[in-house]
Short mmCIF file of C-alpha atoms and ligand atoms in Angstrom, two decimals:
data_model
loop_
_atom_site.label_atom_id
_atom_site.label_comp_id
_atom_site.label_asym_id
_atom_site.label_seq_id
_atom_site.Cartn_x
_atom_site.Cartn_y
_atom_site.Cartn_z
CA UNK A 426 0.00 0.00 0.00
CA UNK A 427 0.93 3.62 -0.93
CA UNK A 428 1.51 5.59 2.63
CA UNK A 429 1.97 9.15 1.95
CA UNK A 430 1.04 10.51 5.26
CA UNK A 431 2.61 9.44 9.13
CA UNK A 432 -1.21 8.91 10.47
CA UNK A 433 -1.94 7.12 7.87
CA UNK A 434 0.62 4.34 7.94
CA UNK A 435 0.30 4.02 11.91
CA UNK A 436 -4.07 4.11 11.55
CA UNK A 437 -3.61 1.19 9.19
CA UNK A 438 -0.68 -0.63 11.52
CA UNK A 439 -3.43 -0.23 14.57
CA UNK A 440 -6.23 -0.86 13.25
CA UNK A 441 -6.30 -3.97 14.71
CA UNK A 442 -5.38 -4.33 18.50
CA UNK A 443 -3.10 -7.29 17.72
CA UNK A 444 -1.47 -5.23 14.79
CA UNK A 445 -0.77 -2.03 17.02
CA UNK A 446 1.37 -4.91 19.58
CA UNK A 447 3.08 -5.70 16.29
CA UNK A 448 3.69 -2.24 15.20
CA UNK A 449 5.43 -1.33 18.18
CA UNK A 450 8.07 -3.91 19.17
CA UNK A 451 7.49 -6.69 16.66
CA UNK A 452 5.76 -9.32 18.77
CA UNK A 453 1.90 -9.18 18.27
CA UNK A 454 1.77 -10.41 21.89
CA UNK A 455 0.59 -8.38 25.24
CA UNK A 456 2.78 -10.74 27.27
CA UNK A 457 6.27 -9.71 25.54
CA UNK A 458 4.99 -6.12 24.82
CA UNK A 459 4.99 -6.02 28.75
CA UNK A 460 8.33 -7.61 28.94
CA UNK A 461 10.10 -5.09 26.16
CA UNK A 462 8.24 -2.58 27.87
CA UNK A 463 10.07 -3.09 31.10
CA UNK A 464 13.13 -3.40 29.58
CA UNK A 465 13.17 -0.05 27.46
CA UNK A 466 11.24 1.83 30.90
CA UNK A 467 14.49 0.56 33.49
CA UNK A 468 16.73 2.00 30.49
CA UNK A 469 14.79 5.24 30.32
CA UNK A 470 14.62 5.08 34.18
CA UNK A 471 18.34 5.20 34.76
CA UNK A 472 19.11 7.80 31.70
CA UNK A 473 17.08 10.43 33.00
CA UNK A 474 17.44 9.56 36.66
CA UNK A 475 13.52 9.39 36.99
CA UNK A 476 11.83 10.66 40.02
CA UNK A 477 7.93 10.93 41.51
CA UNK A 478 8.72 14.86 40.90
CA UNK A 479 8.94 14.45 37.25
CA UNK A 480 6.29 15.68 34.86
CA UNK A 481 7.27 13.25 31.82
CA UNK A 482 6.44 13.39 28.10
CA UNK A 483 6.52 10.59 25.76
CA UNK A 484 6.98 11.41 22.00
CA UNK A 485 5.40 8.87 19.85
CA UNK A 486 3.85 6.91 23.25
CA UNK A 487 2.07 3.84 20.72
CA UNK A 488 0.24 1.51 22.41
CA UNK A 489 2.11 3.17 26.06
CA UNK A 490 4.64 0.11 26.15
CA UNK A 491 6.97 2.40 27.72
CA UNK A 492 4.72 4.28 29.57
CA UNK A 493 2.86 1.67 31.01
CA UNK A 494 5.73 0.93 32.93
CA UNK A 495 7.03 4.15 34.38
CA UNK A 496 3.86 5.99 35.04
CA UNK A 497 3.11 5.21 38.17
CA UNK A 498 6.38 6.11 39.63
CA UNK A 499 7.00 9.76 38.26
CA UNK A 500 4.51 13.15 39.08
CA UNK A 501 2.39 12.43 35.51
CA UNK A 502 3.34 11.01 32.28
CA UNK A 503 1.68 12.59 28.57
CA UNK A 504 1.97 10.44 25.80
CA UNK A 505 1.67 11.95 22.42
CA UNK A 506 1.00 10.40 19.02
CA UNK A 507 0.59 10.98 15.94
CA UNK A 508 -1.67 8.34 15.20
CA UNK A 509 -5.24 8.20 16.59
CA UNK A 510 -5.44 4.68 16.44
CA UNK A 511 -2.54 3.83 18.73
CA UNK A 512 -3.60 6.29 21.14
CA UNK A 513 -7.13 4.32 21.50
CA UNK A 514 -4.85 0.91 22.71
CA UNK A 515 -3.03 3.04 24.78
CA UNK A 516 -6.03 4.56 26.72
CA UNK A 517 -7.14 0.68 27.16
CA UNK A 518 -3.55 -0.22 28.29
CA UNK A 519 -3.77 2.63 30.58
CA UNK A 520 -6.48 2.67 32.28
CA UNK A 521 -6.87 3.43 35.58
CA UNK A 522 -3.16 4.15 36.16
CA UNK A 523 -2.97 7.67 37.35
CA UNK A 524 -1.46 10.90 36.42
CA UNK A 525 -1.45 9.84 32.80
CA UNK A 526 -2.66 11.83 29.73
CA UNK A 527 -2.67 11.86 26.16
CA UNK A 528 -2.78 13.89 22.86
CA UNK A 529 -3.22 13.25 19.00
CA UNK A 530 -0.48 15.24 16.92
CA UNK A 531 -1.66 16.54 13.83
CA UNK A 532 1.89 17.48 12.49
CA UNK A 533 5.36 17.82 13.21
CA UNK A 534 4.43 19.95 16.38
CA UNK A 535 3.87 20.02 20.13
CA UNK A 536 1.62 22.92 19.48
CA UNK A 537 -0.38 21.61 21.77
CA UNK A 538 2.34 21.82 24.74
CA UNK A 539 3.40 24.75 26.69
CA UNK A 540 6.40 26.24 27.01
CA UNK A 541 8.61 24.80 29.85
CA UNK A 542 6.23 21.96 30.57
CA UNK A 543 8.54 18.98 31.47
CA UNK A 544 11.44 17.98 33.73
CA UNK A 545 11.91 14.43 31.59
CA UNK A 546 11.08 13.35 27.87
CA UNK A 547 12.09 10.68 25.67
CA UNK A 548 11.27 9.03 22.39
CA UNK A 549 12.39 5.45 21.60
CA UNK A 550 11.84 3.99 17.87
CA UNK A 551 10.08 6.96 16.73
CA UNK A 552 12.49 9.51 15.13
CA UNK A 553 13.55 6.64 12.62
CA UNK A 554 10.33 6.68 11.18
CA UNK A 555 10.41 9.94 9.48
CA UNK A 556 11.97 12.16 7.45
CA UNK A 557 15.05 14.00 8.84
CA UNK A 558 12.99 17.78 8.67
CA UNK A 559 10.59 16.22 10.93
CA UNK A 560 12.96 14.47 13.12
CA UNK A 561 14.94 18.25 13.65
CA UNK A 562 11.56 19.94 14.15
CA UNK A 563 10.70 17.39 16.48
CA UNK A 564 13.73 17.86 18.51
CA UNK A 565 13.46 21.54 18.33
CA UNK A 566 9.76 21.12 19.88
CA UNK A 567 10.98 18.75 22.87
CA UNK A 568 13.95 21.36 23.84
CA UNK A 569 10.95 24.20 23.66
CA UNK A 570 8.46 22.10 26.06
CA UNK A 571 11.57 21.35 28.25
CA UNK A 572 12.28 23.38 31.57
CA UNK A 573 15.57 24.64 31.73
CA UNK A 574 17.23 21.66 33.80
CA UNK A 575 15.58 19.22 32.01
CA UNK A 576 16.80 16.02 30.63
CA UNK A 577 15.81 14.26 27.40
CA UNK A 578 16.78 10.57 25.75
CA UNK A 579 16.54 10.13 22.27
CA UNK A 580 17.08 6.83 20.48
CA UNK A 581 17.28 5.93 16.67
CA UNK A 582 18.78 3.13 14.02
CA UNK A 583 22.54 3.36 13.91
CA UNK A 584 24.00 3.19 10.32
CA UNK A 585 27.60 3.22 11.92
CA UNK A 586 27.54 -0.16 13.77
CA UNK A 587 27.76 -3.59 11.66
CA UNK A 588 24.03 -4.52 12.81
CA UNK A 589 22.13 -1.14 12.10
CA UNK A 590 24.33 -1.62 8.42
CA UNK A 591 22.73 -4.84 7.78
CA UNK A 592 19.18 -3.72 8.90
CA UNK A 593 19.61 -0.40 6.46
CA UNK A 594 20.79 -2.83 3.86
CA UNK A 595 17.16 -4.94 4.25
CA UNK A 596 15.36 -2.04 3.25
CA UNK A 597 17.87 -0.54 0.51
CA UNK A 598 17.06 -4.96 -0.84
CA UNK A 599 13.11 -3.62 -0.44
CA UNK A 600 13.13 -0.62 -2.02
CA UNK A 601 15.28 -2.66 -4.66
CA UNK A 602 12.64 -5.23 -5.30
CA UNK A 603 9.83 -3.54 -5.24
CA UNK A 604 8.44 -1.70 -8.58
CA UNK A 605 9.52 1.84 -7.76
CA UNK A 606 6.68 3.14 -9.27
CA UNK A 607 5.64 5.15 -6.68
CA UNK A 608 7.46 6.82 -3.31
CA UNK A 609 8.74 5.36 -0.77
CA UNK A 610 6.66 4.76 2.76
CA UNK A 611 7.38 8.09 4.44
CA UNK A 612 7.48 5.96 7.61
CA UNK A 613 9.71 3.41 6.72
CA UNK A 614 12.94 3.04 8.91
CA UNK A 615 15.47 5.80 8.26
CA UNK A 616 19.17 5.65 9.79
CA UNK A 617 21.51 8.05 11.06
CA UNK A 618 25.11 8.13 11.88
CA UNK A 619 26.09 8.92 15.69
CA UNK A 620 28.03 12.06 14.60
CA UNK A 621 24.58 13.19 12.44
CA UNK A 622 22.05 12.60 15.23
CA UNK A 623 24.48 14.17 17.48
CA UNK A 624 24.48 17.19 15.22
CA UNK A 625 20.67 17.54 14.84
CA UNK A 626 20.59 17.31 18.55
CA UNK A 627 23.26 20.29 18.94
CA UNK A 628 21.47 22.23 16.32
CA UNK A 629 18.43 22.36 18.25
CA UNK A 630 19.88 23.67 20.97
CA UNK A 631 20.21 20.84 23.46
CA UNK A 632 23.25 19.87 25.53
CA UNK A 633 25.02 16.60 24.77
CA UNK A 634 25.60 14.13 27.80
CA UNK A 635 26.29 10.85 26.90
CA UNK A 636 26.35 8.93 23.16
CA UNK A 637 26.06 5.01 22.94
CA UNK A 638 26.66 4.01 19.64
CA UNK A 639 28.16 0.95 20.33
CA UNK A 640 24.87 -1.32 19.27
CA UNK A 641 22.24 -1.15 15.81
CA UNK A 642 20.65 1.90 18.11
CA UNK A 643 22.10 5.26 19.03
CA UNK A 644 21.42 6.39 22.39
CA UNK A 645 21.61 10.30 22.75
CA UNK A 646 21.13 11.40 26.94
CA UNK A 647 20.82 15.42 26.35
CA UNK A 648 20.14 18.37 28.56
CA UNK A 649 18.82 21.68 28.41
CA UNK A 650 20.53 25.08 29.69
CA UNK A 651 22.07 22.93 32.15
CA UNK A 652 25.35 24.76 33.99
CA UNK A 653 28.82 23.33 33.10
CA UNK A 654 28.83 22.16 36.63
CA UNK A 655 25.06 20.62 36.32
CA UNK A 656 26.99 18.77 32.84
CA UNK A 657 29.58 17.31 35.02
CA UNK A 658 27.29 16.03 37.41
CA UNK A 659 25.15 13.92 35.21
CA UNK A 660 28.26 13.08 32.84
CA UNK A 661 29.52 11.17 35.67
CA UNK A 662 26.16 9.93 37.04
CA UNK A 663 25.37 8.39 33.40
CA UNK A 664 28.84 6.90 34.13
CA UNK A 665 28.00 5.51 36.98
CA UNK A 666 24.66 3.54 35.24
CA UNK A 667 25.95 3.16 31.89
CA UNK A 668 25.87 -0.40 31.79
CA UNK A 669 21.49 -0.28 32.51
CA UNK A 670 21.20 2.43 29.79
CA UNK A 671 23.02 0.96 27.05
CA UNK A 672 22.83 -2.07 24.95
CA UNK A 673 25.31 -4.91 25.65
CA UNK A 674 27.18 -6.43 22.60
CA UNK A 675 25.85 -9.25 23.62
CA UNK A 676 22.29 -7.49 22.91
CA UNK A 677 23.60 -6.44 19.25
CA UNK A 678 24.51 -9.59 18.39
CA UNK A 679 21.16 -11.19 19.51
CA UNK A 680 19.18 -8.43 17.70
CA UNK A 681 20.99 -9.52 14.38
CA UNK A 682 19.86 -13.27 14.86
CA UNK A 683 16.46 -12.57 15.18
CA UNK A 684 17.10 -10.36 11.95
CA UNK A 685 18.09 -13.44 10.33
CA UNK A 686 15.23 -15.41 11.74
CA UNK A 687 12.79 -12.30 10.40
CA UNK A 688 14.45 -12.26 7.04
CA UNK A 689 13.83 -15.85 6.11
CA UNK A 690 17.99 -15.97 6.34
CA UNK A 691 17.71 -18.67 9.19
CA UNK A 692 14.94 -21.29 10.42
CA UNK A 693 14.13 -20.06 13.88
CA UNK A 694 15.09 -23.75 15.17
CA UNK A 695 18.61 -22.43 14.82
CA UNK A 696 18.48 -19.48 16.57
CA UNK A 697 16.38 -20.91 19.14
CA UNK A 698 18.96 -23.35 19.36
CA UNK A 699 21.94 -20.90 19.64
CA UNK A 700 19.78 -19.16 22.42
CA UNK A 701 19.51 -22.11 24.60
CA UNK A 702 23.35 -22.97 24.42
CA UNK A 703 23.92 -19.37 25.99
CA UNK A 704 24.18 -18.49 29.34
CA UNK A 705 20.43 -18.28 30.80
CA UNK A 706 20.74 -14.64 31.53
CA UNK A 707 17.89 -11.95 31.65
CA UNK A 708 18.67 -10.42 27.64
CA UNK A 709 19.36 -14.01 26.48
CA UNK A 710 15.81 -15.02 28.08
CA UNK A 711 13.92 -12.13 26.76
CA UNK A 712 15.27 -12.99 22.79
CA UNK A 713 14.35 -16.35 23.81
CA UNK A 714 10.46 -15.53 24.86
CA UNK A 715 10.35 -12.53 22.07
CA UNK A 716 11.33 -15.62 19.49
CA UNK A 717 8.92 -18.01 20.58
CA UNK A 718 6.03 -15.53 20.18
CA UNK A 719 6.92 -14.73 16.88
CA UNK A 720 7.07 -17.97 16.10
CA UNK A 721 3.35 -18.87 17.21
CA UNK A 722 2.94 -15.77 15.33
CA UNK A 723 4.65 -17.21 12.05
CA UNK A 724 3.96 -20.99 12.81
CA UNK A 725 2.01 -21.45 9.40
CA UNK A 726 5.42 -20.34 7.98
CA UNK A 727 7.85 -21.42 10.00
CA UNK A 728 6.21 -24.49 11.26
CA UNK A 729 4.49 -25.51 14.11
CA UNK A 730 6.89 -24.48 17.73
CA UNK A 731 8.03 -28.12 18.94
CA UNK A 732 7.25 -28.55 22.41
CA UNK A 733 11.18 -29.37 23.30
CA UNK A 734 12.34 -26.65 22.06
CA UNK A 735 10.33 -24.38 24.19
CA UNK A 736 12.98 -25.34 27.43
C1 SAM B 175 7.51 1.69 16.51
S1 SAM B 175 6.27 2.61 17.33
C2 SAM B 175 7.05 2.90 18.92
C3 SAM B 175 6.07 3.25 20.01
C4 SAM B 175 6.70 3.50 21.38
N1 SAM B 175 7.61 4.61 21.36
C5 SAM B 175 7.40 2.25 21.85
O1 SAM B 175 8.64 2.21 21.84
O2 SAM B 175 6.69 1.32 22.23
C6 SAM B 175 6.34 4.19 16.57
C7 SAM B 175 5.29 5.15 17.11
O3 SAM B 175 5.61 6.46 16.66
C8 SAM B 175 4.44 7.10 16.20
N2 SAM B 175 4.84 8.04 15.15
C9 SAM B 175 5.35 7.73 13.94
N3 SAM B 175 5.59 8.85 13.24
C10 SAM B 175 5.24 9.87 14.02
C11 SAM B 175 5.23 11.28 13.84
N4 SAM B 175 5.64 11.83 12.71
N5 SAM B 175 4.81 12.05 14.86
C12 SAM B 175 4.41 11.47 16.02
N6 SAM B 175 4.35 10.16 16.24
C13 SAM B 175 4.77 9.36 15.26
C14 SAM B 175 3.61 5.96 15.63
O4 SAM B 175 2.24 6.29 15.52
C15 SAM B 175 3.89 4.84 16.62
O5 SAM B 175 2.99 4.86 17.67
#
């Protein structure tokens, strides 16, 4: 299908409930949304050092995965969207969970924000859905509904790091294949280089703190009209909890064997099996649950999930 409008690709995405779980972490399943969720919320938790006194905003919220999670610990959380139908599952997802609000973006604008409005915001697997304009207006908008003080995370696709390469090089193989007869999905994944995101961040006035880059993802932690002493502090607080913002190699290299499973490169029976000779730890477990959902998901594909492969 032709997309030539943001809402329009994420409407048709959500339209179903089960579709709107797929469009935001891949998985189709409430269960593993939940898990991701808590994931990506402890990494946003220790990145912007995340306290009840916090009025948070959420830049392209979806279905709240994220939000879901850290709500309930900071002052209020808004989630804002640009796509009525993902807002709808989030309201259901959220409900009754207080101090949480949402909004419907028309357009590449917070217009709908004050000035000033929030100690903490963050988007994660948003800005590499759009065009760069919109990803610099966008960041340009979050610095202007920032207080001064205020601390922002900002994730997208890294083109620099072997994995993000490989996942660019998918689509470039779409784009390829496909008839070319019209343009390309404006929100199809877009990639940037950590010295490029770095300087859209600069250019829109916001203070660098910390870049990972060492994964697919780039990981910007940013400030605005912080002091150079209030820079130093939080340069060596990220430090300190670097290791439960970033992601691990190990993470990278598990991300690129699920590509393989996604791209029809590998059967999932061997990555299932490379997963289960690892070391049982917590990222190794969540591939391992994330696969066998998508595998139910796929089973008409990829064949039914045998029982003794599931421990
Ligand atoms: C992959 S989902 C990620 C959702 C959420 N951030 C998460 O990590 O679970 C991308 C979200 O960004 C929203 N989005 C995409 N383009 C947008 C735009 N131009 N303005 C605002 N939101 C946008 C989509 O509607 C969708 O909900």
């Amino acid at each position: 299908m032709d997309f030539q409008s943001y809402s329009s690709f994420w409407n048709t995405q959500a339209s179903t409930d089960s579709g709107a779980l797929a469009a935001v972490d891949g998985s189709a399943s409430e269960a593993i949304v939940r898990l991701t969720g808590r994931w990506t919320a402890a990494q946003v938790r220790a990145a912007l050092d995340l306290g009840g006194e916090h009025r948070v905003l959420e830049l392209g919220c979806g279905v709240g995965r994220i939000g879901r999670e850290l709500a309930a610990d900071v002052r209020s959380w808004h989630g804002v969207d640009i796509s009525s139908m993902m807002l709808s599952v989030a309201k259901q997802r959220l409900d009754g969970v207080d101090g949480v609000s949402l909004s419907q973006l028309h357009r590449t604008s917070l217009d709908m924000l004050e000035d000033a409005s929030f100690e903490r915001v963050y988007t994660v697997a948003v800005l590499c859905h759009m065009d760069k304009e919109d990803l610099f207006l966008y960041l340009n908008e979050l610095r202007r509904v920032m207080t001064s003080g205020a601390l922002a995370y900002l994730e997208t696709w890294n083109l620099d790091h072997p994995m993000g390469w490989k996942r660019w090089r998918f689509e470039v193989d779409e784009w390829d294949r496909s008839d070319q007869t019209t343009r390309k999905n404006v929100a199809r994944n877009q990639f940037c280089t950590p010295e490029e995101f770095q300087l859209y961040a600069r250019h829109a006035g916001l203070q660098l703190l910390a870049c990972y880059s060492d994964s697919p993802w780039i990981q910007l932690i940013v400030g605005k009209d912080l002091s150079e002493d209030e820079i130093t502090a939080q340069q060596s607080r990220l430090a300190e909890v670097r290791t439960q913002v970033r992601y691990s190699q190990q993470w990278g290299e598990l991300f690129g064997g699920l590509l393989d499973v996604i791209y029809g490169v590998h059967p999932p029976e061997r990555f299932l099996d490379e997963l289960n000779a690892l070391t049982q730890d917590p990222e190794v477990e969540l591939y391992r649950d994330y696969l066998l959902a998508l595998w139910q998901q796929h089973s008409e594909h990829w064949g039914p999930v045998k029982d003794a492969q599931t421990r």
